[in-house]
Amino acid sequence: MAGSGELVVALAGQPNCGKSTVFNMITGGRQHVANYPGVTVDIKEGIISSEGKRIRVADLPGTYGLSSFSNEERVARNFILYQKPHLVVNVVDTSNIKRHLYLTLQLLEMGAPVVLNLNMTDVADARGVQVDPKILGERLGVPVVTSVASQGKGKRELRRILKTLRAPEPRIIPYGTLEPFILRIQEKLERACPDWIFPLRWSAVKLLEQDETLLAELARRGEAGEEVRQLANSLAEDFRKEHDEDPEGHIAFSRHLAAKELAEGCVVATKSTTKTLTDRIDSVVLNRGLSLFWLAGVIYLLYELAIVKGYELTAYTWPYLAGFRSWVASLLPPAHFYSEPLLRALTLSVVDAVLSVLNYVPIFLILFACIAILEDSGYMPRMAFILDRLFRKFGLHGQSTLPLILGGVFVGGCAVPGVMATRVISDEQARLATILVVPLMNCMAKIPLYTLLVNVYFADHKGFAMFFISTITIIVALMAAKILTLTVLRSKERSPFVMEMPPYHLPTFFGVGTRTVERTWLFVKKVGTIIMLVAIVIYGLTSFPGLSGGVRQSFEDQERTLKNAFLQEIAGNPAGKPFTEDSRAIDALITYWDSYQNGIKQVSSKEEKKAFLEEYKKQDPDFFAVLLPGRDKDAKAVQGAFKTLLSERGTLQRSYKEKVISSSLLGRLGISLEPITRWAGFDWKVNVSLLSALAAKENTVATLGALYQPEEGQEGAALEERMESQAKGFTQLHALALMIFMALYPPCIATLIMVRLEAGKKGTRWMLLSLLFPICLGFLFASGIFTLGSLFQVTGLQAMGIFYALALAGALVLSRIEPREHKNAYGMEGR
Amino acid sequence: MRLNELSPGTKAFVKKVHARGMISQRLRDFGFFPGVEVKVLRCSPLKDPVEFLVESNFVSIRHEEAHCVEVAE
């Protein structure tokens, strides 16, 4: 990669050194996530040009060291080893220089062309730590640049230094008693593998540390490599025996001493620090009595800002989206009397699906901004600190807090950002468990069905029913997480909980802004495109194979009857003359009416409305008279008859739709599932609406609406009333079973795609698991409630209470189960 | 004595880290070396994990992991 006249610069540093702020400052926000084969951790890249030179800046993941234990460390190290950047800018938190030099020394040891960036000197000043860059530069033998990236200070110097070319020269760190061992491996390696491209001494040290990457390199060299490996192993064993110490421990300690010596040589402490500001904040924020209170406040604020306020914002943005839909609709061939042309129906269903995602953009902008602020401020690790104990009992991790909140712990979240946020969880087992249970939370799209059912069937106990549904999900999710970690996730890697509590920071507007836009765009791009495809598939499944000739004929007959009734009604009326003369004019009037209805919605000002009406009058004065008869009695009579026709047409359209759905592939599936779903009390109508909800849960209520047609005298009745009167056999117990199933419903397509992306290796398998296990779990609970409930003749409300108590008890029992080989999970107490 | 036995507000010196692999690596990253002073800052409202100050690093560790660190007052 290095070469071709382009300079490659890597930014390396420990977490919380302000590296991404430095990256933003250097690249000015023009950045993208680069794709490197086999890399699961994102590497961001920005390209800048300076005096005709193209410089590609790669932001490596923040790492404490360069071992091959964690994914981040492997990625960062392999980038330096294999991509061979021209320069490695090592960003360092000046206020905590000793720990950060620990990484610097490792970079230098592997021969990376390092430039040191002393960042956050303002924080250091406040803490009374001053570092002399000149002395440090001389001792390290590398150029040193100071900066305060959060204030944009040091930008020019940093950009200038990017062009310095440095010859890589490995630094020698004294390893004391380990030296003879290193020397022997080094000699052996040089003889056995003459084509070895990495610095020899560094390689010898790494082999003593049992470094995976280098062991793999050796394995590639066959027998010669095997000899070196064996020697390194036996020497490591010898050292262990002689010195009662692990070589890796000795190596780390030597580096630590070297870093300490360096730091002591160049740090001038101006005042002795007693308590840092962060420590003082933490004594309030993490106060044992108050911390849960603060946490609840933060969660509440997150909901209030993103979900509540964001939802209010969509009221302002929706008209634009609706306007776009009307505009598209006006371009498409007009609807027929009771059906729609394929092109129109298909295009509109795709547009609707995409708009349903775009509608959430305001919510996501606020949500992602809030997360970025939480991340940058340093509160995230505190959340993990507060709740870790609780989550760990169920196989999750303190860092699962945020993903679960985003998924909608109580009511109103979205699983997509929830799954995205699992990335920070360092424990692989807990991360996968969190990915799998986040979709069980109550996302915004599940709410309409809850509201519908609660309003119809639990009207007298709304408060309890809402409390039930918003807390049962987290209880079930914790149980599910525990069961998953005890079974399918049992063998997944667990990592120790050793987490830095970084100093608090004031987030920068620029940092928060870029990340917000970036993540929202990623969401829209990924989800939007997939949703389009899914909408087409769902359309196909709900429309084909279509109706038989006989049924179609009966609809045509009904159309004719309705039109004849209209004609009879207006017979002899002079205003109805165009229609009695040529009955095709009825269709033209309907099209005219539809297009008028569509157009008038987009008219806002008085002048516009006037012009709009003028235009329609000019188009066809006869139709216009029916549209707005004014005081014309004849025209008024025609309008009356026409309105009756329209309402009859509406009924015919809906019953046509119902017929099409019920004879479609999805409808047939819904009907054929009835024998099984009967256990849970679901009829085919519920089945179809649940199946269509797979694409997006918003569909549930819409499909139910299409299936529960208004009956005679019920036109305009809300779906609540229609369900109540038509679904006679549908009881509270049915409603409860349906609500429970919905609560545990498998993730929507958008979430499934995120699950596949975030799960990493074998993502497709995890995606399928996250699709299937909630179906099983939900169906098990729903049929349990319905079948047992019917058997013992309890009401839905009683069943609700019993189920809640059982779930609580189940969770309590599960929390007591200790996974096997828990204690010795990381080889502690070893030798 | 082990690190998880200390109560908030107390100080101790690291004697030895009884662990290998990833956990010892993580502890070393934050400066848990023999002779280094560790201060117990606070524990979580649910008791576990505990926050420590090691030199100038603020680190929180579960009891389980803290048990690997042998300390002396």
PDB file of C-alpha atoms in Angstrom, chain A residues 64-65 67 69-70 73 96 98-99 102 240 244 246 248-249 252-253 256 276 279 282-283 286 288 291-292 385-390 392 397 493-501 822-823 826-829 831, chain B residues 2 8 16-36 39 41-53 55-65 67-68:
ATOM      1  CA  TYR A  64      -3.097   0.056  25.408  1.00  0.00           C
ATOM      2  CA  GLY A  65      -0.369  -2.118  23.995  1.00  0.00           C
ATOM      3  CA  SER A  67       0.089  -7.646  21.899  1.00  0.00           C
ATOM      4  CA  PHE A  69      -4.659 -10.527  22.742  1.00  0.00           C
ATOM      5  CA  SER A  70      -7.455  -8.277  21.600  1.00  0.00           C
ATOM      6  CA  GLU A  73      -4.440  -4.635  19.161  1.00  0.00           C
ATOM      7  CA  ASN A  96      -0.796  10.664  31.916  1.00  0.00           C
ATOM      8  CA  LYS A  98       3.983   7.443  31.644  1.00  0.00           C
ATOM      9  CA  ARG A  99       1.255   5.009  30.738  1.00  0.00           C
ATOM     10  CA  TYR A 102       4.378   2.295  27.388  1.00  0.00           C
ATOM     11  CA  ARG A 240      10.232 -19.372  34.081  1.00  0.00           C
ATOM     12  CA  ASP A 244      10.045 -17.804  38.939  1.00  0.00           C
ATOM     13  CA  ASP A 246       6.697 -15.404  33.219  1.00  0.00           C
ATOM     14  CA  GLU A 248       5.801 -11.840  29.265  1.00  0.00           C
ATOM     15  CA  GLY A 249       5.514 -10.412  32.763  1.00  0.00           C
ATOM     16  CA  ALA A 252       6.118  -5.833  30.370  1.00  0.00           C
ATOM     17  CA  PHE A 253       7.795  -4.847  33.626  1.00  0.00           C
ATOM     18  CA  HIS A 256       7.187  -0.174  32.333  1.00  0.00           C
ATOM     19  CA  THR A 276      -8.457  15.755  39.961  1.00  0.00           C
ATOM     20  CA  ASP A 279     -12.285  12.364  40.754  1.00  0.00           C
ATOM     21  CA  ASP A 282     -17.073  10.917  40.267  1.00  0.00           C
ATOM     22  CA  SER A 283     -17.463  11.248  44.016  1.00  0.00           C
ATOM     23  CA  LEU A 286     -20.689   7.454  41.248  1.00  0.00           C
ATOM     24  CA  ARG A 288     -23.208   4.810  46.107  1.00  0.00           C
ATOM     25  CA  SER A 291     -25.419   6.936  41.197  1.00  0.00           C
ATOM     26  CA  LEU A 292     -28.575   5.009  40.288  1.00  0.00           C
ATOM     27  CA  PHE A 385     -19.518   0.382  36.272  1.00  0.00           C
ATOM     28  CA  ILE A 386     -22.889   0.967  37.905  1.00  0.00           C
ATOM     29  CA  LEU A 387     -24.856  -1.872  36.338  1.00  0.00           C
ATOM     30  CA  ASP A 388     -22.245  -4.514  35.626  1.00  0.00           C
ATOM     31  CA  ARG A 389     -23.098  -6.669  38.617  1.00  0.00           C
ATOM     32  CA  LEU A 390     -26.758  -6.964  37.641  1.00  0.00           C
ATOM     33  CA  ARG A 392     -23.295 -10.137  34.655  1.00  0.00           C
ATOM     34  CA  HIS A 397     -21.924  -7.045  30.678  1.00  0.00           C
ATOM     35  CA  GLU A 493     -14.463 -16.114  24.541  1.00  0.00           C
ATOM     36  CA  ARG A 494     -14.927 -14.162  27.744  1.00  0.00           C
ATOM     37  CA  SER A 495     -12.649 -11.344  28.649  1.00  0.00           C
ATOM     38  CA  PRO A 496     -11.721  -9.918  31.989  1.00  0.00           C
ATOM     39  CA  PHE A 497     -13.416  -6.804  33.221  1.00  0.00           C
ATOM     40  CA  VAL A 498     -10.544  -4.382  33.582  1.00  0.00           C
ATOM     41  CA  MET A 499     -11.912  -1.104  32.380  1.00  0.00           C
ATOM     42  CA  GLU A 500     -10.379   2.335  32.344  1.00  0.00           C
ATOM     43  CA  MET A 501     -12.426   5.136  33.867  1.00  0.00           C
ATOM     44  CA  HIS A 822     -16.478 -19.838  35.840  1.00  0.00           C
ATOM     45  CA  LYS A 823     -13.685 -19.313  38.326  1.00  0.00           C
ATOM     46  CA  TYR A 826      -8.748 -16.912  32.397  1.00  0.00           C
ATOM     47  CA  GLY A 827      -6.210 -19.268  33.827  1.00  0.00           C
ATOM     48  CA  MET A 828      -5.904 -17.221  36.979  1.00  0.00           C
ATOM     49  CA  GLU A 829      -4.138 -18.834  39.893  1.00  0.00           C
ATOM     50  CA  ARG A 831       1.099 -22.172  38.225  1.00  0.00           C
TER      51      ARG A 831
ATOM     52  CA  ARG B   2      -5.728 -10.005  47.751  1.00  0.00           C
ATOM     53  CA  PRO B   8     -12.604   1.852  49.790  1.00  0.00           C
ATOM     54  CA  LYS B  16       2.423 -10.221  42.588  1.00  0.00           C
ATOM     55  CA  VAL B  17      -0.129 -10.782  39.824  1.00  0.00           C
ATOM     56  CA  HIS B  18      -1.310 -14.380  39.938  1.00  0.00           C
ATOM     57  CA  ALA B  19      -2.672 -14.667  36.458  1.00  0.00           C
ATOM     58  CA  ARG B  20      -1.619 -15.436  32.948  1.00  0.00           C
ATOM     59  CA  GLY B  21      -2.755 -14.578  29.471  1.00  0.00           C
ATOM     60  CA  MET B  22      -5.225 -11.879  28.721  1.00  0.00           C
ATOM     61  CA  ILE B  23      -6.078 -10.872  32.269  1.00  0.00           C
ATOM     62  CA  SER B  24      -2.475 -10.369  33.317  1.00  0.00           C
ATOM     63  CA  GLN B  25      -1.921  -8.442  30.088  1.00  0.00           C
ATOM     64  CA  ARG B  26      -4.847  -6.137  30.882  1.00  0.00           C
ATOM     65  CA  LEU B  27      -3.685  -5.583  34.435  1.00  0.00           C
ATOM     66  CA  ARG B  28      -0.179  -4.755  33.245  1.00  0.00           C
ATOM     67  CA  ASP B  29      -1.533  -2.308  30.687  1.00  0.00           C
ATOM     68  CA  PHE B  30      -2.843  -0.277  33.606  1.00  0.00           C
ATOM     69  CA  GLY B  31       0.317  -0.484  35.634  1.00  0.00           C
ATOM     70  CA  PHE B  32      -0.285  -3.389  38.037  1.00  0.00           C
ATOM     71  CA  PHE B  33       3.387  -4.187  38.584  1.00  0.00           C
ATOM     72  CA  PRO B  34       5.180  -5.293  41.753  1.00  0.00           C
ATOM     73  CA  GLY B  35       5.898  -2.362  44.028  1.00  0.00           C
ATOM     74  CA  VAL B  36       3.234  -0.084  42.579  1.00  0.00           C
ATOM     75  CA  LYS B  39      -5.609   3.040  46.124  1.00  0.00           C
ATOM     76  CA  LEU B  41     -11.436   4.626  45.352  1.00  0.00           C
ATOM     77  CA  ARG B  42     -15.000   3.348  45.474  1.00  0.00           C
ATOM     78  CA  CYS B  43     -17.171   0.405  44.717  1.00  0.00           C
ATOM     79  CA  SER B  44     -20.182   0.294  42.478  1.00  0.00           C
ATOM     80  CA  PRO B  45     -23.646   0.731  44.061  1.00  0.00           C
ATOM     81  CA  LEU B  46     -24.104  -3.016  43.562  1.00  0.00           C
ATOM     82  CA  LYS B  47     -20.722  -3.574  45.319  1.00  0.00           C
ATOM     83  CA  ASP B  48     -18.940  -5.064  42.330  1.00  0.00           C
ATOM     84  CA  PRO B  49     -16.877  -3.828  40.388  1.00  0.00           C
ATOM     85  CA  VAL B  50     -14.461  -1.599  42.292  1.00  0.00           C
ATOM     86  CA  GLU B  51     -12.578   1.453  41.078  1.00  0.00           C
ATOM     87  CA  PHE B  52      -8.866   1.721  41.822  1.00  0.00           C
ATOM     88  CA  LEU B  53      -6.238   4.371  41.318  1.00  0.00           C
ATOM     89  CA  GLU B  55      -0.335   5.499  39.745  1.00  0.00           C
ATOM     90  CA  SER B  56      -2.271   7.944  37.580  1.00  0.00           C
ATOM     91  CA  ASN B  57      -4.689   5.409  36.066  1.00  0.00           C
ATOM     92  CA  PHE B  58      -8.326   5.112  37.086  1.00  0.00           C
ATOM     93  CA  VAL B  59      -9.385   1.517  36.529  1.00  0.00           C
ATOM     94  CA  SER B  60     -12.445  -0.470  37.509  1.00  0.00           C
ATOM     95  CA  ILE B  61     -12.097  -4.182  38.088  1.00  0.00           C
ATOM     96  CA  ARG B  62     -14.467  -6.943  39.131  1.00  0.00           C
ATOM     97  CA  HIS B  63     -13.841  -8.783  42.401  1.00  0.00           C
ATOM     98  CA  GLU B  64     -13.145 -11.858  40.377  1.00  0.00           C
ATOM     99  CA  GLU B  65     -10.215 -10.236  38.570  1.00  0.00           C
ATOM    100  CA  HIS B  67      -8.598 -11.595  43.350  1.00  0.00           C
ATOM    101  CA  CYS B  68      -5.615 -12.290  41.057  1.00  0.00           C
TER     102      CYS B  68
END
